[in-house]
Coordinates of C-alpha atoms and ligand atoms in Angstrom, one line a residue:
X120 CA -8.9 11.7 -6.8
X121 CA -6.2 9.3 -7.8
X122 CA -4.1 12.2 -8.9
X123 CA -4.9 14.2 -5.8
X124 CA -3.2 11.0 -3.9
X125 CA -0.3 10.8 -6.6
X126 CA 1.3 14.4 -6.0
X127 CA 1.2 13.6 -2.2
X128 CA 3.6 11.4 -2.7
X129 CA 7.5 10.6 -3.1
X130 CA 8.0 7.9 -5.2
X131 CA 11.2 5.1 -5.1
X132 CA 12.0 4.3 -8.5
X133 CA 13.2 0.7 -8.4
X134 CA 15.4 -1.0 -11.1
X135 CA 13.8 -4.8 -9.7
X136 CA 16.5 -6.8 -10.7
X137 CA 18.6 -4.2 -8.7
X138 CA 17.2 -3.9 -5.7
X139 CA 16.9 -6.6 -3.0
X140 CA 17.4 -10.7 -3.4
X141 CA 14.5 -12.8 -2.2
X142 CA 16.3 -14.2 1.5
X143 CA 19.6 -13.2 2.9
X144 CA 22.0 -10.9 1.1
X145 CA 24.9 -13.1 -1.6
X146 CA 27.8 -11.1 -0.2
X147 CA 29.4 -12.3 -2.9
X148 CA 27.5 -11.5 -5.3
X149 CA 28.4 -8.8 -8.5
X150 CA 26.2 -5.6 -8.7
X151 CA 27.2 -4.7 -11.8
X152 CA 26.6 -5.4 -15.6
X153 CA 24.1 -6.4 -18.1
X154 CA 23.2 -9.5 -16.7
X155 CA 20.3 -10.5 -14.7
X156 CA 22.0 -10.5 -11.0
X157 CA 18.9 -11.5 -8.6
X158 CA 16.6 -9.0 -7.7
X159 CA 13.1 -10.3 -7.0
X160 CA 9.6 -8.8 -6.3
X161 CA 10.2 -10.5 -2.8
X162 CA 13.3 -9.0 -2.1
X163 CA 11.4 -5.7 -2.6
X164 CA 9.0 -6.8 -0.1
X165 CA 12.0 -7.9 2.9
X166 CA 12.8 -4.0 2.4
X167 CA 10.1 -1.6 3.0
X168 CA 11.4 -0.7 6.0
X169 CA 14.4 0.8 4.3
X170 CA 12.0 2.6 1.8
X171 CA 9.8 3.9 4.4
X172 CA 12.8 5.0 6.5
X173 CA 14.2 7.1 3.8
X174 CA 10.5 8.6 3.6
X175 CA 9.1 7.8 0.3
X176 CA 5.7 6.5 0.1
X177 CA 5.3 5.0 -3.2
X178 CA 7.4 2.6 -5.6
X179 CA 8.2 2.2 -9.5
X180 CA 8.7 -1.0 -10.0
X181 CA 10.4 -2.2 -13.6
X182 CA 8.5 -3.6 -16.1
X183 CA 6.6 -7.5 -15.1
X184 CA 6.6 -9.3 -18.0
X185 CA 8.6 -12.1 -19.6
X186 CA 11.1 -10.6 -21.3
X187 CA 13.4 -13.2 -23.8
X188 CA 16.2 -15.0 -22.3
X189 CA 18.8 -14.4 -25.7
X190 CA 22.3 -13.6 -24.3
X191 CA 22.4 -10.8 -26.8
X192 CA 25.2 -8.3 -27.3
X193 CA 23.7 -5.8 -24.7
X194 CA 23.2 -8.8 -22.7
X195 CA 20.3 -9.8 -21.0
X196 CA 16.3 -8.6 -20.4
X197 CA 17.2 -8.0 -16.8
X198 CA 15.5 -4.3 -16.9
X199 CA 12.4 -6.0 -18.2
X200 CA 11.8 -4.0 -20.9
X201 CA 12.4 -6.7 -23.6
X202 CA 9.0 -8.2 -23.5
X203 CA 8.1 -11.6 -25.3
X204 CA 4.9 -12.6 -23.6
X205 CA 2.6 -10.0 -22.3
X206 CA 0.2 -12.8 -20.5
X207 CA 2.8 -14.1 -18.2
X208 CA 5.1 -12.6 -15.6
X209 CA 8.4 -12.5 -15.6
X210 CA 10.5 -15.5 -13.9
X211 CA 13.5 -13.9 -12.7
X212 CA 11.5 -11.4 -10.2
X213 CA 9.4 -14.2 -9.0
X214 CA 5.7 -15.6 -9.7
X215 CA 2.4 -13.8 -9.7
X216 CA 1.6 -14.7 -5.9
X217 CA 4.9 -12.6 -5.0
X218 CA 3.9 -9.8 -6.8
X219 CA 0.2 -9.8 -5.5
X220 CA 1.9 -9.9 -1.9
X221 CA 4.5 -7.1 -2.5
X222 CA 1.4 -5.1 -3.8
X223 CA -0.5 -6.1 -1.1
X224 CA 2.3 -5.5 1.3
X225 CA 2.6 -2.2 0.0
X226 CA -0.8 -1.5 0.7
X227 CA -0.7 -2.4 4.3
X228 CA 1.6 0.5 4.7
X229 CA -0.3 2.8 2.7
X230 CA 2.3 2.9 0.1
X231 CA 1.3 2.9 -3.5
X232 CA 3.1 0.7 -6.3
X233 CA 3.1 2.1 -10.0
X234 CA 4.1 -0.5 -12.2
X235 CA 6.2 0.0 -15.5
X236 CA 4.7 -0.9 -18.9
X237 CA 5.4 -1.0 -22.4
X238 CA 2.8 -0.9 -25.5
X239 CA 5.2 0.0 -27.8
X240 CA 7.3 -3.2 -28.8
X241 CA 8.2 -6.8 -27.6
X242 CA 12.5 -7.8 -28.2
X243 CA 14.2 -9.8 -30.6
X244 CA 18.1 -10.5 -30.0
X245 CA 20.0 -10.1 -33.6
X246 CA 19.4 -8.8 -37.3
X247 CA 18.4 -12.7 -38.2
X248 CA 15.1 -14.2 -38.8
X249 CA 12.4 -13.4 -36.6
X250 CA 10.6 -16.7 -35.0
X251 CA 7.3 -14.6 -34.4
X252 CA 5.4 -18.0 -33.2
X253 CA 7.3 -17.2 -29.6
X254 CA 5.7 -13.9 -28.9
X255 CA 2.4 -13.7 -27.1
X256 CA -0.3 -12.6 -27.8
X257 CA 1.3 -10.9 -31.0
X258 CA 2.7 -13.8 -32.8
X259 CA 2.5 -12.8 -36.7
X260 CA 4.8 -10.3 -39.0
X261 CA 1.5 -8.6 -39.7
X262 CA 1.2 -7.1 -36.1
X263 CA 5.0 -5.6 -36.5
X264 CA 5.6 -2.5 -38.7
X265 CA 8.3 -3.1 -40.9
X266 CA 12.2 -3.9 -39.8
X267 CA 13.6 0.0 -40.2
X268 CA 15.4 1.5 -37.2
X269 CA 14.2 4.8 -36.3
X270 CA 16.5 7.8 -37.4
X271 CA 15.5 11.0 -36.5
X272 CA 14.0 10.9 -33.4
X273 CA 12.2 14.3 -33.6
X274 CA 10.3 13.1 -36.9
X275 CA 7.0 12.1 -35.8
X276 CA 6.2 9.5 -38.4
X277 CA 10.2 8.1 -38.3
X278 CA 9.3 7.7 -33.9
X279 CA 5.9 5.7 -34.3
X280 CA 6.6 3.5 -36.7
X281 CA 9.9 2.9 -36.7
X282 CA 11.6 0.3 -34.4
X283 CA 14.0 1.4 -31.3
X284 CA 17.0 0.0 -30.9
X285 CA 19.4 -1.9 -33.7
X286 CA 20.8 -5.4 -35.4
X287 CA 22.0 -6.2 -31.3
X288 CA 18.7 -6.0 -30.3
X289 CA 15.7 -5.1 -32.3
X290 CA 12.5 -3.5 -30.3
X291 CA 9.8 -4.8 -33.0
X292 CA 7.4 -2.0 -33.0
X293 CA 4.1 -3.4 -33.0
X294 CA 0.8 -1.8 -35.2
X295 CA -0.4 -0.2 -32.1
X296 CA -2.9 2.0 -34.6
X297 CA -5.0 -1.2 -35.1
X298 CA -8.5 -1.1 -33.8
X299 CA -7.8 -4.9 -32.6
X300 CA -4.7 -4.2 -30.6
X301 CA -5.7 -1.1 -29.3
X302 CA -8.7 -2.9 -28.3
X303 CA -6.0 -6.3 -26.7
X304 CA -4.1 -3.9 -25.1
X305 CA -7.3 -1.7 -23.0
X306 CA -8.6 -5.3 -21.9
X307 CA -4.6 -6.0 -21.0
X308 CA -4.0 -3.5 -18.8
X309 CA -7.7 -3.6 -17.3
X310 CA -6.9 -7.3 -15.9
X311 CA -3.6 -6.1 -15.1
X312 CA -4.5 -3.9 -12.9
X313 CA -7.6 -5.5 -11.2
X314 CA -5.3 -8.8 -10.9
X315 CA -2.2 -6.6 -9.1
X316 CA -4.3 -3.8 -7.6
X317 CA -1.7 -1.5 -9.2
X318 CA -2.1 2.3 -8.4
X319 CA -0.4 3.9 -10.9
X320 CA 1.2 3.3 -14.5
X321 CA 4.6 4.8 -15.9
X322 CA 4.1 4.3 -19.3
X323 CA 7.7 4.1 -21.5
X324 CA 8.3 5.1 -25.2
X325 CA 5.4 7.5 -25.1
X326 CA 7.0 9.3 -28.2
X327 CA 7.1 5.9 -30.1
X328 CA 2.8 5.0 -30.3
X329 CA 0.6 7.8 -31.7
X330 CA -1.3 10.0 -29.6
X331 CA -4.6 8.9 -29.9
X332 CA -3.6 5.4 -28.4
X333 CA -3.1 6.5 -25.0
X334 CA -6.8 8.2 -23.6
X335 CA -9.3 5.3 -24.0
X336 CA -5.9 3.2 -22.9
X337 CA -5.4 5.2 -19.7
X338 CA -9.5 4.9 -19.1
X339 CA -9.1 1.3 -19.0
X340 CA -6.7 1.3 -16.5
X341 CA -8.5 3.5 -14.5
X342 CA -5.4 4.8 -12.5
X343 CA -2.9 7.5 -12.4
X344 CA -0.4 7.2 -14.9
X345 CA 2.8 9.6 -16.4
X346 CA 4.2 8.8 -19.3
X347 CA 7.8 8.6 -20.1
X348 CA 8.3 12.0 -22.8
X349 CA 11.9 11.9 -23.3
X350 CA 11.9 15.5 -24.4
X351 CA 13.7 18.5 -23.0
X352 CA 11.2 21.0 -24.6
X353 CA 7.9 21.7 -22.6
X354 CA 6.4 22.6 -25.4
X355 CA 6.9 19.0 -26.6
X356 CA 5.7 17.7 -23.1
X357 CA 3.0 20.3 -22.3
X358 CA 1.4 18.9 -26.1
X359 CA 1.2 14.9 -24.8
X360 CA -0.2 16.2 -21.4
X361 CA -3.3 16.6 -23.7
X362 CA -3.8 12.8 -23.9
X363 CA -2.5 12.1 -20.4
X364 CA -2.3 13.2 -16.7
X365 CA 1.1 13.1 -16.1
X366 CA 4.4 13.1 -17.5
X367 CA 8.3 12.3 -16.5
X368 CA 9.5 15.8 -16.2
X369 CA 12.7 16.0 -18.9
X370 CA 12.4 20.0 -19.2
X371 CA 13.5 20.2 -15.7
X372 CA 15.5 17.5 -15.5
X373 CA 17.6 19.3 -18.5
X374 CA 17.6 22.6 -16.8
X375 CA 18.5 21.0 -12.9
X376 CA 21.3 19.3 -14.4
X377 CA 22.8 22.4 -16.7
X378 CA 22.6 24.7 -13.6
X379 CA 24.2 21.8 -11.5
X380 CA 25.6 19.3 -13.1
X381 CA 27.1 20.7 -16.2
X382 CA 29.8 22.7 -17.8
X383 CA 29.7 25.2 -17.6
X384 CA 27.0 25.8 -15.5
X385 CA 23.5 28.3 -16.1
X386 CA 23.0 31.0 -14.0
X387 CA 20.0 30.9 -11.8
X388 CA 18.3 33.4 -13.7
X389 CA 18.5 31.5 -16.9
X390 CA 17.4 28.5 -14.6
X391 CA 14.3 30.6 -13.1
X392 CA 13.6 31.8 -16.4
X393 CA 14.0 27.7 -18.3
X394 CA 12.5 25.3 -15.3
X395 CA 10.0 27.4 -13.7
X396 CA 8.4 30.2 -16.1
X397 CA 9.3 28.7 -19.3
X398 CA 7.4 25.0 -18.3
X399 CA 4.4 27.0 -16.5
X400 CA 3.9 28.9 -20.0
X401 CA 3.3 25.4 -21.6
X402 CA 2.3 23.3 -19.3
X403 CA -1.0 23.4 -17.6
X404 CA -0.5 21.7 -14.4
X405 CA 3.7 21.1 -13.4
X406 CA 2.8 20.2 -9.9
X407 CA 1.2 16.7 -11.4
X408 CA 4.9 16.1 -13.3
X409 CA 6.7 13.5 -12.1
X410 CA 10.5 14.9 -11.2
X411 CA 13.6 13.5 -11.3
X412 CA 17.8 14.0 -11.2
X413 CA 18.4 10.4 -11.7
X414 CA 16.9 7.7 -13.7
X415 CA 18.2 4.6 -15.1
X416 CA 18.6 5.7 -18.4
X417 CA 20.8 9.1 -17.5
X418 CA 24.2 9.5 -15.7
X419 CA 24.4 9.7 -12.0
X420 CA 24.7 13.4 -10.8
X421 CA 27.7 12.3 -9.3
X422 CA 28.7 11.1 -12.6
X423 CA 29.0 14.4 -14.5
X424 CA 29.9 16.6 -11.1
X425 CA 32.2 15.7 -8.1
X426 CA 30.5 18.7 -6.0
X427 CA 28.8 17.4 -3.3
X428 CA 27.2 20.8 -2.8
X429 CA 26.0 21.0 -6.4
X430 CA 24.0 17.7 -5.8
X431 CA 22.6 18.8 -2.5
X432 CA 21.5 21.4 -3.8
X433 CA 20.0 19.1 -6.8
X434 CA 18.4 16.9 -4.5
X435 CA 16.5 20.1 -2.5
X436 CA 15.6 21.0 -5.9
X437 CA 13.9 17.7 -6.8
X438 CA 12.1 17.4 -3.3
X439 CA 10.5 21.1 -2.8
X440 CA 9.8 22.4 -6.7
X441 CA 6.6 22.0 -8.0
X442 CA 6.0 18.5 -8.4
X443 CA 5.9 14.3 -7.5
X444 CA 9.6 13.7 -6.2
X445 CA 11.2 10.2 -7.8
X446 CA 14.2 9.0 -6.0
X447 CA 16.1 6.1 -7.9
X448 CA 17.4 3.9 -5.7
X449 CA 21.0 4.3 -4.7
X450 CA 20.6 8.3 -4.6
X451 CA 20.2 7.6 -0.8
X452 CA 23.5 6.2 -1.3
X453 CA 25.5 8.4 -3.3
X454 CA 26.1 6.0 -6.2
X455 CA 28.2 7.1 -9.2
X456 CA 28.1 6.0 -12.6
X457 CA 27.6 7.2 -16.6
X458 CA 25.3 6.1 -18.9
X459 CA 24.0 2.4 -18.8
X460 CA 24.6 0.1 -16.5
X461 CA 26.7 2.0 -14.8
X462 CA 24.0 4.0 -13.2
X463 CA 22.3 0.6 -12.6
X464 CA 24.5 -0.5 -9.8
X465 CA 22.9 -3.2 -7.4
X466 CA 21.5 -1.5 -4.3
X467 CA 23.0 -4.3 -2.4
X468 CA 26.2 -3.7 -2.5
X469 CA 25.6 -0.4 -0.4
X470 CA 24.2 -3.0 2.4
X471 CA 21.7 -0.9 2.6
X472 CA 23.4 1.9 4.9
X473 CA 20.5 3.8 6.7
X474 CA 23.3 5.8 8.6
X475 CA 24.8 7.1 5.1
X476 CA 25.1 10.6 5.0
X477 CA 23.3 11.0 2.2
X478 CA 20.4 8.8 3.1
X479 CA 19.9 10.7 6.6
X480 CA 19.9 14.1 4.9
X481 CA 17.8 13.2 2.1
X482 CA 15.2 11.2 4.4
X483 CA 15.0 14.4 6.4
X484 CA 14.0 16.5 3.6
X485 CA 11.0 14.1 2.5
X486 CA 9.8 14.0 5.7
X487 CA 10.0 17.7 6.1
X488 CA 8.0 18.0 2.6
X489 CA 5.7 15.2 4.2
X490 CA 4.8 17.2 7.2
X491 CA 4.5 20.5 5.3
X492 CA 1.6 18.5 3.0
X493 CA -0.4 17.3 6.1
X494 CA 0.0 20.5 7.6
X495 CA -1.1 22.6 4.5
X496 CA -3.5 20.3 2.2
X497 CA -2.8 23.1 -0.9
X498 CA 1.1 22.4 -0.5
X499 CA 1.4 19.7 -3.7
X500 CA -1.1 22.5 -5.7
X501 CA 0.7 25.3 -4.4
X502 CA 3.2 26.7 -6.9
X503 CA 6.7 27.9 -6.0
X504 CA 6.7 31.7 -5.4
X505 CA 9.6 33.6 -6.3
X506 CA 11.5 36.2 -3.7
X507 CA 15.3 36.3 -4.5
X508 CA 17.0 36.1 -7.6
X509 CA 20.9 36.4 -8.6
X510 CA 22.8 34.7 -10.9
X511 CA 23.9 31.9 -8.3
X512 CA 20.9 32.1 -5.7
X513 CA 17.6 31.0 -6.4
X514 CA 15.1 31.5 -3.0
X515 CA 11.3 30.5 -3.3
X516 CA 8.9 30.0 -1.1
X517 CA 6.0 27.1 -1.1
X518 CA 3.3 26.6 2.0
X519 CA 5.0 26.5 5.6
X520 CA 8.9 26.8 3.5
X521 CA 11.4 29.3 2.3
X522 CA 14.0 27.1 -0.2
X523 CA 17.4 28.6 -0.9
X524 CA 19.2 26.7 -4.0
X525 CA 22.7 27.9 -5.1
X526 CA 24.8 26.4 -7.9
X527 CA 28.3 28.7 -6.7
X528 CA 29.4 25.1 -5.6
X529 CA 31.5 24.4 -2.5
X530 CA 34.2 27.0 -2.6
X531 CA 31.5 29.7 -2.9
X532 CA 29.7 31.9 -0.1
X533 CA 27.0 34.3 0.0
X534 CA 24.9 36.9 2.0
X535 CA 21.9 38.7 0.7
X536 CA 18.4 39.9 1.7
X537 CA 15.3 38.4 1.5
X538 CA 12.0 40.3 1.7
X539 CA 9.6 37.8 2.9
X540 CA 5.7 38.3 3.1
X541 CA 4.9 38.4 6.6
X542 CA 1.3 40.0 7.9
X543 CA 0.7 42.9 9.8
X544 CA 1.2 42.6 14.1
X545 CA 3.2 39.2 13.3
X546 CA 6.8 37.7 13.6
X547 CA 7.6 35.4 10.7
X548 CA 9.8 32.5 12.5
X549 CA 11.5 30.0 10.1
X550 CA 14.1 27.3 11.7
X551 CA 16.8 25.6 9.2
X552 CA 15.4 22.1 9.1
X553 CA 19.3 20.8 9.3
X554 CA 20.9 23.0 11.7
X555 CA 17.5 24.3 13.7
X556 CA 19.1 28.0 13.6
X557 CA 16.1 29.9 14.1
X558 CA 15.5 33.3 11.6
X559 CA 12.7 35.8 12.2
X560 CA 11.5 38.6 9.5
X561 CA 9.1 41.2 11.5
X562 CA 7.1 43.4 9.3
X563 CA 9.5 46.1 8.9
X564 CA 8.4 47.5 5.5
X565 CA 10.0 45.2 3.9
X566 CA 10.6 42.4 5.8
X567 CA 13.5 40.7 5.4
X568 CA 15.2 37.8 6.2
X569 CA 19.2 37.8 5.7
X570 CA 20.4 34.8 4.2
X571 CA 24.2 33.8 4.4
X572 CA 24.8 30.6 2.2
X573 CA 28.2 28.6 3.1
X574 CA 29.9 26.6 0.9
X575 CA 27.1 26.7 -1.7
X576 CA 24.9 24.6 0.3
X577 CA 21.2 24.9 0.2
X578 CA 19.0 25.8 2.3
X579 CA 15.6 24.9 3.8
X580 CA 13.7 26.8 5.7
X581 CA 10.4 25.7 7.6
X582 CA 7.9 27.5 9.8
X583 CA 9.0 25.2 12.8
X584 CA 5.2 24.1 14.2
X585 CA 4.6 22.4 10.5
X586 CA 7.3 20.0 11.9
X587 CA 5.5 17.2 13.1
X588 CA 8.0 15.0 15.4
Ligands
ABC194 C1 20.6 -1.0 -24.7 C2 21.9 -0.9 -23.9 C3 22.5 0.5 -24.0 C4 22.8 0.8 -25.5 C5 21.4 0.7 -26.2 C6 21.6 1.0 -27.7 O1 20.8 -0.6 -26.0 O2 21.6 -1.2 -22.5 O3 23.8 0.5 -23.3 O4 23.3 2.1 -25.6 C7 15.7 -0.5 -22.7 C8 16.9 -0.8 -21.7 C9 18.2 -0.3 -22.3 C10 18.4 -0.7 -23.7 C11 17.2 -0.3 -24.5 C12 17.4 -0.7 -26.0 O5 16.1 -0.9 -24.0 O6 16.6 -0.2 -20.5 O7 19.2 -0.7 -21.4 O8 19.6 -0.1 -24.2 O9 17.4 -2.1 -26.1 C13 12.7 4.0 -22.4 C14 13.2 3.4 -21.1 C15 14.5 2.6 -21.4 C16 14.3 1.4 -22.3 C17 13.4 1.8 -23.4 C18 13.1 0.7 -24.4 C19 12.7 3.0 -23.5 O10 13.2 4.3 -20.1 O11 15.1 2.2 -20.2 O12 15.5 0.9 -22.7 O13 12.0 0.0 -23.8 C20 14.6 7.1 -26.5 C21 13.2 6.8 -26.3 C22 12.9 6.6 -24.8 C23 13.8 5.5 -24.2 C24 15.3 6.0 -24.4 C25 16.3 5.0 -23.9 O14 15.5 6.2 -25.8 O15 12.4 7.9 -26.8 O16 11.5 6.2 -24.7 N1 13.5 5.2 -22.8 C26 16.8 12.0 -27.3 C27 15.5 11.5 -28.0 C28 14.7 10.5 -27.1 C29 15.6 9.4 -26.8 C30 16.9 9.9 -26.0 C31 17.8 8.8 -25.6 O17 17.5 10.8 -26.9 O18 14.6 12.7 -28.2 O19 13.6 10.0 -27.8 O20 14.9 8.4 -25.9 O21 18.3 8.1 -26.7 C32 17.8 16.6 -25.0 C33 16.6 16.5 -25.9 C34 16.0 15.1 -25.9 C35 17.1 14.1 -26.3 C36 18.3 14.3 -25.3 C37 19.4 13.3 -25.6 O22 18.8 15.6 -25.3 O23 15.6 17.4 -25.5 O24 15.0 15.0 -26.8 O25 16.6 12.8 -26.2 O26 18.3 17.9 -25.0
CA195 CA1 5.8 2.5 -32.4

């Protein structure tokens, strides 16, 4: 039921500290760095409107607990994922009250809130001695593996037991194997939960805490939950999806952003063959994945290509594929930026621009997928269907849609037929959900629809009474 809900919707990832202050904007104030800069649960809450606007009906909201405050070489916990006490909330987004109202708030628009968590380790700043009396509820060496940095990430042992990050800032990796903190941890997120009303979990490090942890974990919780496989093999991620319903979807993340983002750039063949029938080989179910072409731990689109074509066509990608679409925020506003922070920019200092290009077009296309699912319930089960092929063009077809993605780029252009399955005695009518140029395909064996693409843009294609204005 829960995960019938989830693929219904598009989900806002939200970097909290990022996002929105608590009253009027600081115009002053930086959007940049690795400080904490004064994001806040309530700020969140002053902007659903924006959220809602743009289309997306569910948020990501960064990790909740109270991270330490070191000033460390990476500077401060202001993504929340340094944890130090797991039974209190993190001060610098606000107190438990503002996060029960932001849920609540949420609620009142039928929006859902998954909430980030991590299992796998709490933070210490430096390669010194470790005061573990500080730490809650895991406040002795003996709940830590030992201090050794993990080497080779694809070496199952070296991943669980070792500890992320280095002498700047240590991720003590905790003995989640125990019986008793497996057992801390179930009764943890239970209360978490129940005391939030969360409705869905994105679980980080998945690679990092064996296997076994995560079902009786997830049964606590009792909701939704994807888990963060940093992997670009889906035979990596199609194994986890054993012990979970959901994952972050890295293989087609890799293959969007090669056929995109990249040089030089995969045909669409090779894509076809990588991101669709490659992942539906070994994974059971990709329309539960969770998708993505931005996160805050991978460069901006706009970071690796100056084509604005290429990341519209991205963008259509990440909405009408097989899947739950994440936006991260400041997508909606064309941000720019490598590898952390830079792809952490404060939303703010966009002033939130609801007539940005870039947030018009992409608000249209989640509301066009959001009419297409109350029109045809099947749509988020629905698997894309194949019906043109080349080495730039790429044209499937999902309930009530035909999607054209090309990865020519802006100088290219294209014309080609498309044989489109239409029944006998009808007229298949489509209308270009950006221009409204109308196309029919009657069925003339075959029937096709001729598709010119202009400057490498994409195109989407929508039977125009699933529109709901
Ligand atoms: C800080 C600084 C950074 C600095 C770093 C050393 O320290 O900010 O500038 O470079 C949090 C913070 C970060 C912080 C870290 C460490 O903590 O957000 O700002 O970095 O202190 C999750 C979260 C992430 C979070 C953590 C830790 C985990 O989303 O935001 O970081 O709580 C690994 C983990 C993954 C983790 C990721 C950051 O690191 O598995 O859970 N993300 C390979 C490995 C992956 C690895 C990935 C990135 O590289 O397989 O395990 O992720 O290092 C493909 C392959 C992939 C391969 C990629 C690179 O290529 O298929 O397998 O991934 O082709
Ligand atoms: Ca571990």
């Amino acid at each position: 039921q829960s995960t019938q809900r989830w693929k219904t919707q598009c989900i806002y990832q939200i970097l909290t500290d990022r996002f929105a202050f608590s009253d009027e904007d600081h115009p002053k104030a930086p959007s940049t760095g690795r400080m904490y800069l004064g994001g806040t649960w309530r700020g969140i809450a002053r902007k659903l409107d924006y959220i809602q606007e743009l289309g997306c009906t569910a948020v990501w909201i960064s990790p909740i607990v109270k991270n330490i405050e070191d000033v460390t070489g990476y500077g401060q916990g202001y993504h929340g994922y340094w944890a130090q006490d797991l039974l209190d909330v993190n001060p610098h987004f606000g107190t438990k009250q503002d996060l029960i109202d932001l849920v609540q708030q949420l609620h009142d628009r039928n929006m859902l809130c998954m909430v980030d968590i991590v299992v796998n380790h709490m933070a210490h700043a430096g390669s010194g001695e470790i005061d573990y009396s500080k730490y809650r509820p895991f406040n002795s060496e003996a709940d830590y593996h030992p201090r050794r940095y993990v080497q080779n990430y694809d070496d199952t042992v070296d991943c669980e037991t070792g500890w992320l990050g280095d002498d700047t800032v240590g991720l003590m990796d905790i003995r989640t194997e125990e019986p008793r903190i497996q057992a801390f941890f179930q009764d943890w997120i239970r209360d978490l939960v129940e005391t939030y009303h969360f409705d869905g979990l994105r679980i980080d490090t998945i690679k990092h805490v064996h296997r076994e942890f995560y079902p009786p974990f997830i049964e606590a919780s009792k909701v939704f939950t994807f888990g963060e496989v940093f992997h670009g093999d889906p035979r990596y991620v199609g194994d986890y999806l054993q012990y979970m319903p959901s994952s972050i979807n890295y293989p087609l993340y890799y293959q969007i952003r090669k056929a995109f983002a990249q040089l030089p750039r995969i045909s669409m063949k090779e894509f076809y063959d990588k991101a669709i029938l490659e992942a539906r080989a070994y994974i059971p179910d990709t329309t539960v994945l969770g998708n993505f072409i931005e996160n805050h731990d991978v460069p901006r689109i706009l970071g690796m290509t100056s084509d604005s074509s290429l990341l519209l066509n991205a963008l259509v990608a990440l909405i009408y594929l097989d899947g739950i679409p994440i936006v991260f925020q400041g997508q909606e506003q064309m941000f720019v930026g490598g590898d952390d922070p830079e792809n952490r920019n404060a939303l703010w200092s966009s002033h939130y621009d609801t007539t940005h290009f870039m947030f018009n077009v992409l608000s249209k296309m989640i509301h066009v997928r959001q009419s297409l699912i109350q029109k045809f319930p099947d749509f988020c089960n629905t698997l894309s269907n194949c019906l043109y092929l080349d080495n730039h063009n790429y044209v499937f077809e999902r309930p009530g849609c035909i999607v054209c993605l090309c990865n020519g780029g802006s100088n290219s252009n294209f014309k080609f037929p498309v044989n489109v399955p239409v029944e006998q005695g009808t007229v298949a009518r489509f209308m270009d959900i950006w221009t409204e140029e109308i196309f029919d395909a009657s069925p003339s064996s075959p029937s096709t629809l001729n598709l010119i693409v202009d400057a490498g843009l994409p195109k989407v294609l929508v039977q125009p009474s699933s529109i709901l204005r």
